[in-house]
Amino acid sequence: MLNGKVIVVTGAASGIGAQTARELKLQGARVIGVDRNAVVENVDDFYRADLCDPASIDRLVQALPKHIDGLCNIAGLPPTAPATQVLKVNVLGLKKLTLDLIDTNLADGASITHLASLAGIGWPDSVDTIKAFESVDFSTVDAFCQNHGIEGSRSYFFSKEYLVVWTHMNRWTWRERGIRMNCVSPGPVDTPILADFIQTLGERAEEDMRVMDRPASPSDIAPIVAFLQSDGAAWLRGANITADGGMSSMLTLARHGLA
């Protein structure tokens, strides 16, 4: 399905990123891994970069091939990380890398896939804060967090709310070039950071886990990311695919008294 495509995967060292790289290679893609940590498996080339650092992103963009068919933004920090760092990696770094690659490296017809989260389901209640974040950059993110009460686990939830909205908003931004943007929103996934979520969310996480028959595994999510990179997903634009074992359906029904 992906024979001959050159696809960049951030966060390729572990978890969903590593499994996505593996899946893309199985489907015939040339995979370029990006991570703060070294990647030795499932990639054809590796570049070390820190999405917290704009200069590191600039160096990465300059070093990457000048023809890229796809970008999978999988890298992210959990809710136990400092709030400003979460927003830098999960949103600001992701946006900068994406926009810079569109300008210089992404081919016409390229596919961009973000890893969002079920944590972003509450975005309609955060519209004003999402609008305020539009003008935030790496130098002003600290003040934004202080002014809008973005601290603790809220940073992670907000980062995913914003990412879902940003995906929706850019459904047609590069339509003339055939570049499409979509995201995938998993529920709990059995990765090295699952314990961080349970630690941070406490009883809420435990209640959600009781509803599920099991957490997802990276192998449940990676094929969906890979599909969005394929030509078979060409008519998906601005979509948010909820890969959560049905949890988002349950939460939506409960919100409207239908559960």
Phi, psi and omega in degrees: 000332186240020183305127176085351180280142176257118188231130177267133177237116173273153183070031188282357185280338186201171171057222183296325179298315179295318181291325177295316177302317180298315182295317180298319179294320178299330180268008170100004181280155166270119189254129175250115181269141176231133179192163171286332181256153183295141177244125183241351182236152169069012178229153176269329177217154180225139176230129177274133179204154179241113183288354172284343191243110180303323180295322177296321178294319178301315180295321179298311182300320179293329184275334184291157177303154183273000173229108180234131183266344183199153178226123176249107180272091183257333184302141178189156176258149180278173183291351177278348179282158177304142188304314182295325178294320178301314181290327178295312183284310188287337183233297189295314178295318177300313181296314181299312180300314182298309183293321179294320179291324176300321182290328191235331191238328186286133179283158171301141183083007182290157178243133177245125180234123177259146169268103176269223183185155169303335178300342180271004186296336183272018185302328180300337179274359185238023187300316182297319180291323177297317177298319181295329182286344182304328183263005183277141174229187184299330184276343184245003185292327178299314180295321179300313180300318179293319184285337186243012176065033179272098180213162180057217183293342179301329181299319181292313180301315180295320181300322181280327173301313181297319183295320177298314181295317180299323177295312178302316185293333184257023182300328183237009186302320183245031184300323181297335177265358181074016179274127182243153181228129178219170175219161177240133181243096175284159164272210179300132181234137181283083177234176180301341182260005178299321179298328178297320180293315181296319178298319184284318187270343174058234185300325179300315180294319181296321178295317179297319182293329178292328179291323182285151172283335176189159168288158175291163168250159176306329180288346172281332187263320186303319180296332178288318176299316180297319178301319180294342175274350187270163177294339177293345179257019187298335183263007174265119181224123180070021182276150172237102182273118182271106180254075192226020179066018179098001185294321180295325176297317179297315182293323179294316178296318181297322180298331182254016176071026183246000183289000000 
